[in-house]
Amino acid sequence: MAMNTQQIQQALIELRFTAGLSEEDQQRLAEIAAVQDFPKGAVLISEGSEHRDLHIIRTGRVEVCLSIPARGCLPVLTLEPGDIVGWSSILKLAGSMATVITLEETQTISLETNRLRILCDQDHDIGYRIMERIAQALSQRLIATRLQMLDIYGLELFDTEGQDLPGDLK
Amino acid sequence: MNRNRRLIIFQDNAWVPSTAVIRKITPEIEGVKTFLLELADSQVTRAYTFRPGQFNMLYVPGAGEAAISMSGDPDSSRLLAHTIRFAGNVTRRIGSLQVGDSLGLRGPFGTGWPLEECAGRDLILVAGGIGLPPLRPLIYHLLAEREQYGRIYLLYGARSPEMRLYTSEFQAWSEKGLVIKETVDRKTLGWQGNVGVVPLLLDQLEAFDPERAILMICGPEVMMRFTARSAMQRGMTSEQIWVSTERNMQCAVGMCGHCQLGPEFVCKDGPVFRYDQISPYLLVEGL
């Protein structure tokens, strides 16, 4: 669905990643943004490939997968409206960190990262605010990854019956 | 703080267990079953009431007692539901019992979920793994008087799809106005839901009013800490967050001290605490 700049700006106001930015910031982002629609099962990003957009999910859901030899692409995270996809491009990392596949029809507001980087370089204030939001999003994922690594549901963390626990948890 | 610390004892002596007979056993997931218990004394049965969030002490002669949360409907308590994970000596012995066998029961003990705070507000219930049973009585209660509350969410995380509890009830709960969002740490074949830990579901939740919402969490303590942290990042305060804690509860009446957590006894001051009351002690090593 084609959207004009004003409609994109309105969408940015409603999305968690960009909500709370000033009207001027949102307008400047809307000017370099586009709407992209993806069918269910579409590959937004392939692990290791170069990609040029930072996506903010507007509708739908996507799955982040990592390729494991002989096991395929294993899903590690589901992202929903307001979440960002493609952060590695804005950080100038060589190639994407994961494969991202849509789980249903998905619409994103995409920001072409070369233009976004130029905007951030030209105006460090908006650059700071954008990078702060990216850092917040990545910190949430870092914490989530740590919790997944702990396997918190698989452990007896407390000795609720007054008995010895296996291993070194006690 | 307006806390209901009422302790309802259906016998004169809180130390004396009543006899309860196992009427039904429902296997839930690997290592977890739900036991429906009927108190043998009909007079005691008639007097018995509990608040969502409270627990009973279940006693197996020769093995000891274990604190088990109530997991059934508080408005229909002739048969008392307890969903039990077989993790220690007592619970493993309970797991070996059959329909018709009897055990001892004392209770109910502890505080419940803050029902008096919930009216007119958006409610977010967050459960991780075996943390759903203590929230199920609350779900039954809220859905029975659904019109009194704003939006009600259940955010449920489990290790894998096959480790989710009570899934056969989810559709009925949804039809009654509970919005359920699920996630698993590890996807298996056929799973269409989310992958990731449960605090992320709260990060992603769009339609709720952080200033007026009440968050109630039950699950592994590390999960509860990070869920509370997510909620506070969304603008909620620690006074709007309630957690159900777990410790080694032996006496259930604040006498033995096994469950002491800072100045609180989890058995009688909890297990449900407001987060600002308990959070300073959750990071103290050894408590």
Coordinates of C-alpha atoms in Angstrom, one line a residue:
Chain A
M1 CA 0.0 0.0 0.0
A2 CA 1.5 3.3 -1.0
M3 CA 1.7 5.9 1.7
N4 CA 2.6 9.6 1.4
T5 CA 5.1 11.2 3.7
Q6 CA 2.4 12.5 6.1
Q7 CA 0.9 9.0 6.4
I8 CA 4.3 7.5 7.1
Q9 CA 5.0 10.2 9.7
Q10 CA 1.7 9.3 11.4
A11 CA 2.7 5.6 11.3
L12 CA 6.0 6.5 13.0
I13 CA 4.2 8.3 15.8
E14 CA 2.3 5.1 16.6
L15 CA 5.3 2.7 16.5
R16 CA 7.2 2.0 19.7
F17 CA 10.6 2.5 18.1
T18 CA 9.9 6.1 17.0
A19 CA 7.1 7.1 19.4
G20 CA 8.2 10.0 21.6
L21 CA 10.5 11.6 19.0
S22 CA 9.8 15.2 18.2
E23 CA 7.5 16.0 15.3
E24 CA 10.4 17.5 13.4
D25 CA 12.5 14.3 13.9
Q26 CA 9.6 12.1 12.8
Q27 CA 9.0 14.3 9.7
R28 CA 12.7 14.0 8.8
L29 CA 12.6 10.3 9.1
A30 CA 9.4 10.1 7.1
E31 CA 11.1 11.9 4.3
I32 CA 13.7 9.1 3.9
A33 CA 11.2 6.2 4.7
A34 CA 9.2 3.9 2.5
V35 CA 6.5 1.4 3.1
Q36 CA 7.3 -2.2 2.2
D37 CA 4.8 -5.1 2.1
F38 CA 5.9 -8.7 2.4
P39 CA 3.9 -11.9 2.0
K40 CA 4.0 -14.7 4.5
G41 CA 7.2 -16.7 4.2
A42 CA 9.2 -13.9 2.5
V43 CA 12.9 -13.6 3.4
L44 CA 13.5 -10.0 4.5
I45 CA 17.2 -10.5 5.2
S46 CA 19.5 -13.4 4.6
E47 CA 22.3 -14.2 7.1
G48 CA 25.6 -12.9 5.8
S49 CA 24.2 -10.9 3.0
E50 CA 24.5 -7.2 2.5
H51 CA 21.2 -5.3 3.1
R52 CA 20.4 -1.7 2.9
D53 CA 17.3 -1.1 5.0
L54 CA 16.5 -0.7 8.7
H55 CA 12.9 -2.0 9.0
I56 CA 10.5 -1.0 11.7
I57 CA 7.7 -3.6 11.7
R58 CA 4.3 -1.9 11.3
T59 CA 2.1 -5.0 11.0
G60 CA 2.7 -8.7 11.1
R61 CA 5.4 -10.9 12.7
V62 CA 8.8 -12.0 11.6
E63 CA 11.1 -14.8 12.8
V64 CA 14.9 -14.3 13.3
C65 CA 16.8 -17.5 12.5
L66 CA 20.4 -18.7 12.6
S67 CA 21.8 -21.2 10.2
I68 CA 23.1 -24.4 11.9
P69 CA 24.9 -26.9 9.7
A70 CA 22.7 -30.0 9.1
R71 CA 19.9 -28.5 11.2
G72 CA 18.7 -25.7 9.0
C73 CA 17.8 -22.2 10.0
L74 CA 16.8 -22.3 13.7
P75 CA 14.4 -19.7 15.0
V76 CA 15.7 -17.8 18.0
L77 CA 13.4 -14.8 18.3
T78 CA 10.0 -13.5 17.1
L79 CA 9.6 -9.8 16.4
E80 CA 6.3 -7.9 16.3
P81 CA 5.0 -4.4 15.4
G82 CA 7.3 -1.7 16.8
D83 CA 10.4 -3.9 16.7
I84 CA 13.3 -3.2 14.4
V85 CA 15.0 -5.5 11.9
G86 CA 18.2 -4.9 10.1
W87 CA 20.1 -3.0 12.7
S88 CA 23.5 -4.4 11.5
S89 CA 23.3 -2.2 8.4
I90 CA 23.2 1.0 10.4
L91 CA 26.1 -0.2 12.5
K92 CA 28.2 -0.8 9.3
L93 CA 28.6 -4.5 10.2
A94 CA 29.8 -6.7 7.3
G95 CA 26.7 -8.7 6.4
S96 CA 23.6 -9.4 8.3
M97 CA 23.7 -11.3 11.6
A98 CA 20.7 -13.5 11.0
T99 CA 18.0 -14.5 8.5
V100 CA 14.7 -12.9 9.0
I101 CA 11.5 -14.5 7.6
T102 CA 7.9 -13.3 7.8
L103 CA 5.5 -15.5 9.7
E104 CA 2.5 -13.7 8.2
E105 CA 1.8 -10.8 5.9
T106 CA 4.0 -8.1 7.2
Q107 CA 4.4 -4.4 6.5
T108 CA 7.4 -2.4 7.5
I109 CA 8.5 1.2 7.5
S110 CA 11.9 0.9 6.0
L111 CA 14.7 3.5 6.3
E112 CA 17.4 3.3 3.7
T113 CA 20.5 3.1 5.9
N114 CA 22.9 5.2 3.8
R115 CA 20.4 8.1 3.9
L116 CA 19.7 7.5 7.6
R117 CA 23.4 7.6 8.3
I118 CA 23.9 10.8 6.4
L119 CA 21.0 12.3 8.4
C120 CA 22.6 11.2 11.7
D121 CA 26.0 12.5 10.6
Q122 CA 24.6 15.9 9.6
D123 CA 22.5 16.3 12.7
H124 CA 24.1 14.6 15.7
D125 CA 21.1 15.4 17.9
I126 CA 18.8 13.2 15.8
G127 CA 21.7 10.8 15.4
Y128 CA 22.0 10.4 19.2
R129 CA 18.3 9.9 19.6
I130 CA 18.1 7.2 16.8
M131 CA 21.2 5.4 18.1
E132 CA 19.9 5.5 21.7
R133 CA 16.7 3.8 20.5
I134 CA 18.8 1.2 18.6
A135 CA 20.9 0.6 21.7
Q136 CA 17.7 0.1 23.8
A137 CA 16.3 -2.4 21.3
L138 CA 19.6 -4.3 21.3
S139 CA 19.9 -4.3 25.1
Q140 CA 16.4 -5.9 25.3
R141 CA 17.6 -8.6 22.9
L142 CA 20.8 -9.1 24.8
I143 CA 18.9 -9.6 28.0
A144 CA 16.5 -11.9 26.3
T145 CA 19.4 -13.9 24.9
R146 CA 20.9 -14.3 28.4
L147 CA 17.7 -15.5 29.8
Q148 CA 17.3 -18.1 27.0
M149 CA 20.9 -19.3 27.7
L150 CA 20.0 -19.8 31.4
D151 CA 17.3 -22.2 30.4
I152 CA 15.3 -20.9 33.4
Y153 CA 12.4 -23.3 33.1
G154 CA 14.7 -26.3 33.1
L155 CA 16.3 -25.7 36.4
E156 CA 15.3 -26.0 40.0
L157 CA 16.5 -22.6 41.2
F158 CA 15.1 -23.0 44.7
D159 CA 15.1 -25.8 47.1
T160 CA 11.4 -25.5 48.1
E161 CA 11.2 -28.9 49.8
G162 CA 14.3 -28.5 51.9
Q163 CA 16.4 -31.1 50.0
D164 CA 19.6 -31.2 48.2
L165 CA 19.7 -30.0 44.7
P166 CA 21.8 -31.6 42.0
G167 CA 24.8 -29.9 40.6
D168 CA 26.4 -26.7 41.9
L169 CA 23.2 -24.6 42.2
K170 CA 23.1 -24.8 46.0
Chain B
M1 CA -0.1 -0.4 52.2
N2 CA -3.5 -2.0 52.2
R3 CA -2.6 -5.7 52.2
N4 CA -5.0 -8.5 53.0
R5 CA -3.0 -10.6 55.4
R6 CA -6.0 -12.5 56.5
L7 CA -5.1 -16.1 57.3
I8 CA -8.1 -18.4 56.8
I9 CA -7.7 -21.6 58.9
F10 CA -10.6 -24.0 58.6
Q11 CA -9.6 -25.8 61.8
D12 CA -8.9 -24.4 65.2
N13 CA -5.3 -25.6 65.0
A14 CA -3.4 -24.6 61.9
W15 CA -0.8 -27.4 62.6
V16 CA -3.3 -30.2 62.2
P17 CA -3.9 -31.5 58.7
S18 CA -7.3 -32.6 57.5
T19 CA -7.7 -35.7 55.4
A20 CA -8.1 -35.2 51.7
V21 CA -9.0 -37.9 49.2
I22 CA -7.7 -37.8 45.6
R23 CA -10.7 -37.8 43.3
K24 CA -9.0 -37.2 40.0
I25 CA -5.5 -37.0 38.5
T26 CA -4.9 -35.2 35.2
P27 CA -1.5 -35.6 33.6
E28 CA -0.5 -32.1 32.3
I29 CA 3.0 -32.2 30.9
E30 CA 6.0 -34.4 31.6
G31 CA 6.6 -34.5 35.4
V32 CA 3.5 -32.4 36.2
K33 CA 0.0 -33.6 37.2
T34 CA -3.1 -31.9 38.5
F35 CA -4.7 -33.5 41.6
L36 CA -8.3 -32.8 42.5
L37 CA -8.7 -33.3 46.3
E38 CA -11.8 -33.6 48.3
L39 CA -11.7 -33.0 52.0
A40 CA -13.1 -36.0 53.9
D41 CA -15.0 -34.0 56.5
S42 CA -18.0 -32.4 54.7
Q43 CA -18.3 -29.7 57.4
V44 CA -14.7 -28.6 56.7
T45 CA -15.4 -28.7 53.0
R46 CA -18.3 -26.3 53.5
A47 CA -16.2 -23.9 55.5
Y48 CA -13.3 -23.9 53.2
T49 CA -12.6 -20.8 51.0
F50 CA -9.5 -19.5 49.4
R51 CA -8.2 -16.4 47.6
P52 CA -6.4 -16.8 44.3
G53 CA -2.7 -16.9 45.0
Q54 CA -2.9 -18.8 48.3
F55 CA -1.5 -22.3 48.9
N56 CA -2.0 -25.4 51.0
M57 CA 0.5 -27.6 52.8
L58 CA 0.1 -31.2 51.5
Y59 CA 1.3 -33.9 53.8
V60 CA 2.4 -37.4 52.9
P61 CA 3.0 -39.6 56.0
G62 CA 6.7 -40.7 56.1
A63 CA 7.7 -38.1 53.5
G64 CA 6.7 -34.7 54.9
E65 CA 4.9 -31.6 53.7
A66 CA 5.2 -29.5 50.6
A67 CA 3.6 -26.1 49.9
I68 CA 1.5 -26.3 46.8
S69 CA -0.4 -23.4 45.3
M70 CA -4.1 -23.7 44.7
S71 CA -4.7 -23.9 40.9
G72 CA -8.5 -24.4 40.7
D73 CA -11.5 -22.1 40.6
P74 CA -11.9 -20.2 43.9
D75 CA -15.6 -19.9 43.4
S76 CA -16.1 -23.6 43.1
S77 CA -13.9 -25.1 45.8
R78 CA -15.5 -28.5 46.7
L79 CA -12.7 -30.2 44.8
L80 CA -9.4 -28.5 45.4
A81 CA -7.0 -28.5 42.4
H82 CA -3.3 -28.6 42.9
T83 CA -1.0 -28.8 39.9
I84 CA 2.2 -30.4 41.1
R85 CA 5.7 -30.8 39.6
F86 CA 7.4 -33.8 41.0
A87 CA 10.7 -32.3 42.0
G88 CA 11.5 -33.4 45.6
N89 CA 10.8 -36.3 48.1
V90 CA 7.3 -35.1 49.0
T91 CA 6.1 -34.2 45.5
R92 CA 7.5 -37.4 44.1
R93 CA 5.6 -39.4 46.7
I94 CA 2.4 -37.5 45.8
G95 CA 3.1 -38.4 42.2
S96 CA 3.0 -42.1 43.1
L97 CA -0.5 -41.8 44.7
Q98 CA -3.6 -43.0 42.9
V99 CA -7.2 -41.9 42.8
G100 CA -8.9 -42.9 46.1
D101 CA -5.7 -42.5 48.1
S102 CA -5.6 -39.9 50.8
L103 CA -3.1 -37.3 52.1
G104 CA -3.1 -34.6 54.7
L105 CA -3.9 -31.0 53.9
R106 CA -3.5 -27.8 55.9
G107 CA -4.5 -24.4 54.6
P108 CA -5.2 -22.2 52.9
F109 CA -2.2 -20.1 53.8
G110 CA -0.5 -16.8 52.6
T111 CA -1.7 -13.7 50.9
G112 CA -3.5 -13.7 47.6
W113 CA -3.3 -11.7 44.4
P114 CA -4.5 -8.1 45.0
L115 CA -8.1 -8.4 43.8
E116 CA -9.1 -5.2 45.5
E117 CA -6.6 -3.2 43.3
C118 CA -7.8 -4.7 40.0
A119 CA -11.2 -3.2 39.5
G120 CA -11.4 -0.9 36.5
R121 CA -7.8 -1.4 35.4
D122 CA -5.9 -3.1 32.6
L123 CA -4.5 -6.3 34.0
I124 CA -1.4 -8.1 32.8
L125 CA -0.7 -11.6 34.1
V126 CA 2.7 -13.0 33.3
A127 CA 3.5 -16.7 33.8
G128 CA 6.6 -18.6 33.2
G129 CA 6.6 -22.4 33.0
I130 CA 5.1 -23.9 36.2
G131 CA 4.2 -20.4 37.3
L132 CA 0.8 -20.6 35.5
P133 CA -1.0 -22.7 38.2
P134 CA -0.9 -20.0 40.9
L135 CA -2.4 -17.6 38.4
R136 CA -5.2 -19.9 37.2
P137 CA -7.5 -19.2 40.1
L138 CA -7.1 -15.6 39.4
I139 CA -7.9 -16.1 35.7
Y140 CA -11.1 -18.0 36.7
H141 CA -12.1 -15.2 39.1
L142 CA -11.4 -12.3 36.7
L143 CA -13.2 -13.9 33.8
A144 CA -16.2 -14.7 36.1
E145 CA -16.7 -10.9 36.6
R146 CA -15.1 -9.8 33.3
E147 CA -17.0 -6.5 33.0
Q148 CA -15.3 -5.1 36.1
Y149 CA -11.9 -4.9 34.5
G150 CA -10.2 -3.2 31.5
R151 CA -8.1 -5.3 29.1
I152 CA -6.8 -8.5 30.6
Y153 CA -3.7 -10.2 29.1
L154 CA -2.0 -13.4 29.9
L155 CA 1.6 -13.5 28.7
Y156 CA 2.9 -17.0 29.0
G157 CA 6.4 -18.3 28.4
A158 CA 7.5 -21.9 28.4
R159 CA 10.6 -23.9 27.6
S160 CA 9.1 -25.5 24.6
P161 CA 5.6 -25.9 23.1
E162 CA 5.0 -29.3 24.7
M163 CA 5.8 -27.8 28.2
R164 CA 2.8 -25.5 28.2
L165 CA 0.1 -26.0 30.8
Y166 CA -3.7 -25.9 30.5
T167 CA -3.7 -25.3 26.7
S168 CA -7.1 -27.0 26.4
E169 CA -8.6 -24.1 28.3
F170 CA -7.0 -21.3 26.3
Q171 CA -9.8 -21.1 23.7
A172 CA -12.5 -20.8 26.4
W173 CA -10.5 -18.2 28.2
S174 CA -10.0 -16.2 25.0
E175 CA -13.7 -16.3 24.3
K176 CA -14.4 -14.9 27.7
G177 CA -12.1 -11.9 27.1
L178 CA -8.6 -12.9 28.0
V179 CA -6.0 -12.0 25.4
I180 CA -3.3 -14.7 25.4
K181 CA 0.1 -14.2 24.0
E182 CA 2.6 -17.1 24.2
T183 CA 6.2 -17.6 23.6
V184 CA 8.7 -20.5 23.9
D185 CA 12.4 -20.6 24.4
R186 CA 12.8 -23.3 21.9
K187 CA 10.6 -24.0 18.9
T188 CA 9.6 -27.5 17.9
L189 CA 7.9 -28.6 14.7
G190 CA 4.5 -27.1 14.2
W191 CA 4.7 -24.3 16.6
Q192 CA 3.2 -21.2 15.2
G193 CA 3.6 -18.9 18.2
N194 CA 6.5 -16.7 19.2
V195 CA 10.0 -17.7 20.1
G196 CA 11.8 -15.7 22.8
V197 CA 11.6 -15.1 26.5
V198 CA 8.5 -13.8 28.2
P199 CA 9.7 -10.3 29.1
L200 CA 9.9 -9.6 25.4
L201 CA 6.1 -10.2 25.2
L202 CA 5.7 -7.3 27.6
D203 CA 8.1 -5.2 25.6
Q204 CA 5.9 -5.8 22.6
L205 CA 2.6 -5.3 24.2
E206 CA 1.0 -2.2 22.7
A207 CA -2.6 -1.7 24.0
F208 CA -2.5 -1.1 27.7
D209 CA -2.3 1.9 29.9
P210 CA 1.0 1.8 31.9
E211 CA -0.3 4.3 34.4
R212 CA -3.4 2.4 35.3
A213 CA -2.3 -1.2 34.7
I214 CA -1.6 -3.9 37.4
L215 CA 1.0 -6.5 36.6
M216 CA 1.0 -9.9 38.3
I217 CA 3.9 -12.3 37.7
C218 CA 4.6 -15.8 38.7
G219 CA 7.5 -17.9 37.4
P220 CA 11.3 -18.3 37.9
E221 CA 12.6 -15.4 39.9
V222 CA 15.0 -14.3 37.3
M223 CA 12.2 -14.1 34.8
M224 CA 10.1 -12.1 37.3
R225 CA 12.9 -9.6 37.9
F226 CA 13.4 -8.9 34.2
T227 CA 9.6 -8.8 33.5
A228 CA 9.3 -6.2 36.3
R229 CA 12.2 -4.3 34.8
S230 CA 10.5 -4.3 31.4
A231 CA 7.3 -3.0 33.0
M232 CA 9.1 -0.2 34.7
Q233 CA 10.7 0.8 31.4
R234 CA 7.2 1.0 29.9
G235 CA 6.3 3.5 32.6
M236 CA 4.8 1.3 35.4
T237 CA 5.9 1.7 39.0
S238 CA 6.9 -1.0 41.4
E239 CA 3.7 -0.3 43.3
Q240 CA 1.8 -1.6 40.3
I241 CA 3.7 -4.9 40.2
W242 CA 3.0 -8.0 42.2
V243 CA 5.0 -11.2 42.2
S244 CA 4.5 -14.7 43.7
T245 CA 7.7 -15.8 45.3
E246 CA 8.9 -19.3 46.1
R247 CA 11.0 -20.4 49.1
N248 CA 11.3 -23.5 51.3
M249 CA 8.1 -23.2 53.3
Q250 CA 7.9 -25.7 56.2
C251 CA 5.4 -24.5 58.8
A252 CA 3.3 -22.1 56.7
V253 CA 2.6 -19.8 59.7
G254 CA 5.8 -17.8 60.0
M255 CA 7.2 -19.8 62.9
C256 CA 10.1 -21.9 61.6
G257 CA 11.9 -19.2 59.6
H258 CA 12.9 -21.5 56.7
C259 CA 11.2 -19.1 54.2
Q260 CA 12.4 -15.8 55.6
L261 CA 13.3 -13.3 52.9
G262 CA 14.6 -10.1 54.5
P263 CA 12.0 -9.0 57.1
E264 CA 9.3 -11.1 55.4
F265 CA 8.2 -14.6 55.8
V266 CA 7.1 -15.9 52.4
C267 CA 4.6 -18.3 53.9
K268 CA 2.5 -15.8 55.8
D269 CA 3.5 -12.3 54.4
G270 CA 3.6 -13.8 50.9
P271 CA 3.8 -15.7 48.7
V272 CA 2.3 -12.7 46.8
F273 CA 4.2 -9.5 47.4
R274 CA 4.1 -6.0 46.0
Y275 CA 7.3 -5.6 44.1
D276 CA 8.6 -2.6 46.0
Q277 CA 8.2 -4.6 49.2
I278 CA 10.3 -7.5 48.1
S279 CA 12.6 -6.4 45.3
P280 CA 15.5 -5.3 47.5
Y281 CA 15.9 -8.8 48.8
L282 CA 15.7 -10.7 45.5
L283 CA 19.3 -9.8 44.6
V284 CA 20.8 -10.6 48.0
E285 CA 22.9 -13.7 47.6
G286 CA 21.8 -16.5 50.0
L287 CA 18.4 -15.2 50.8

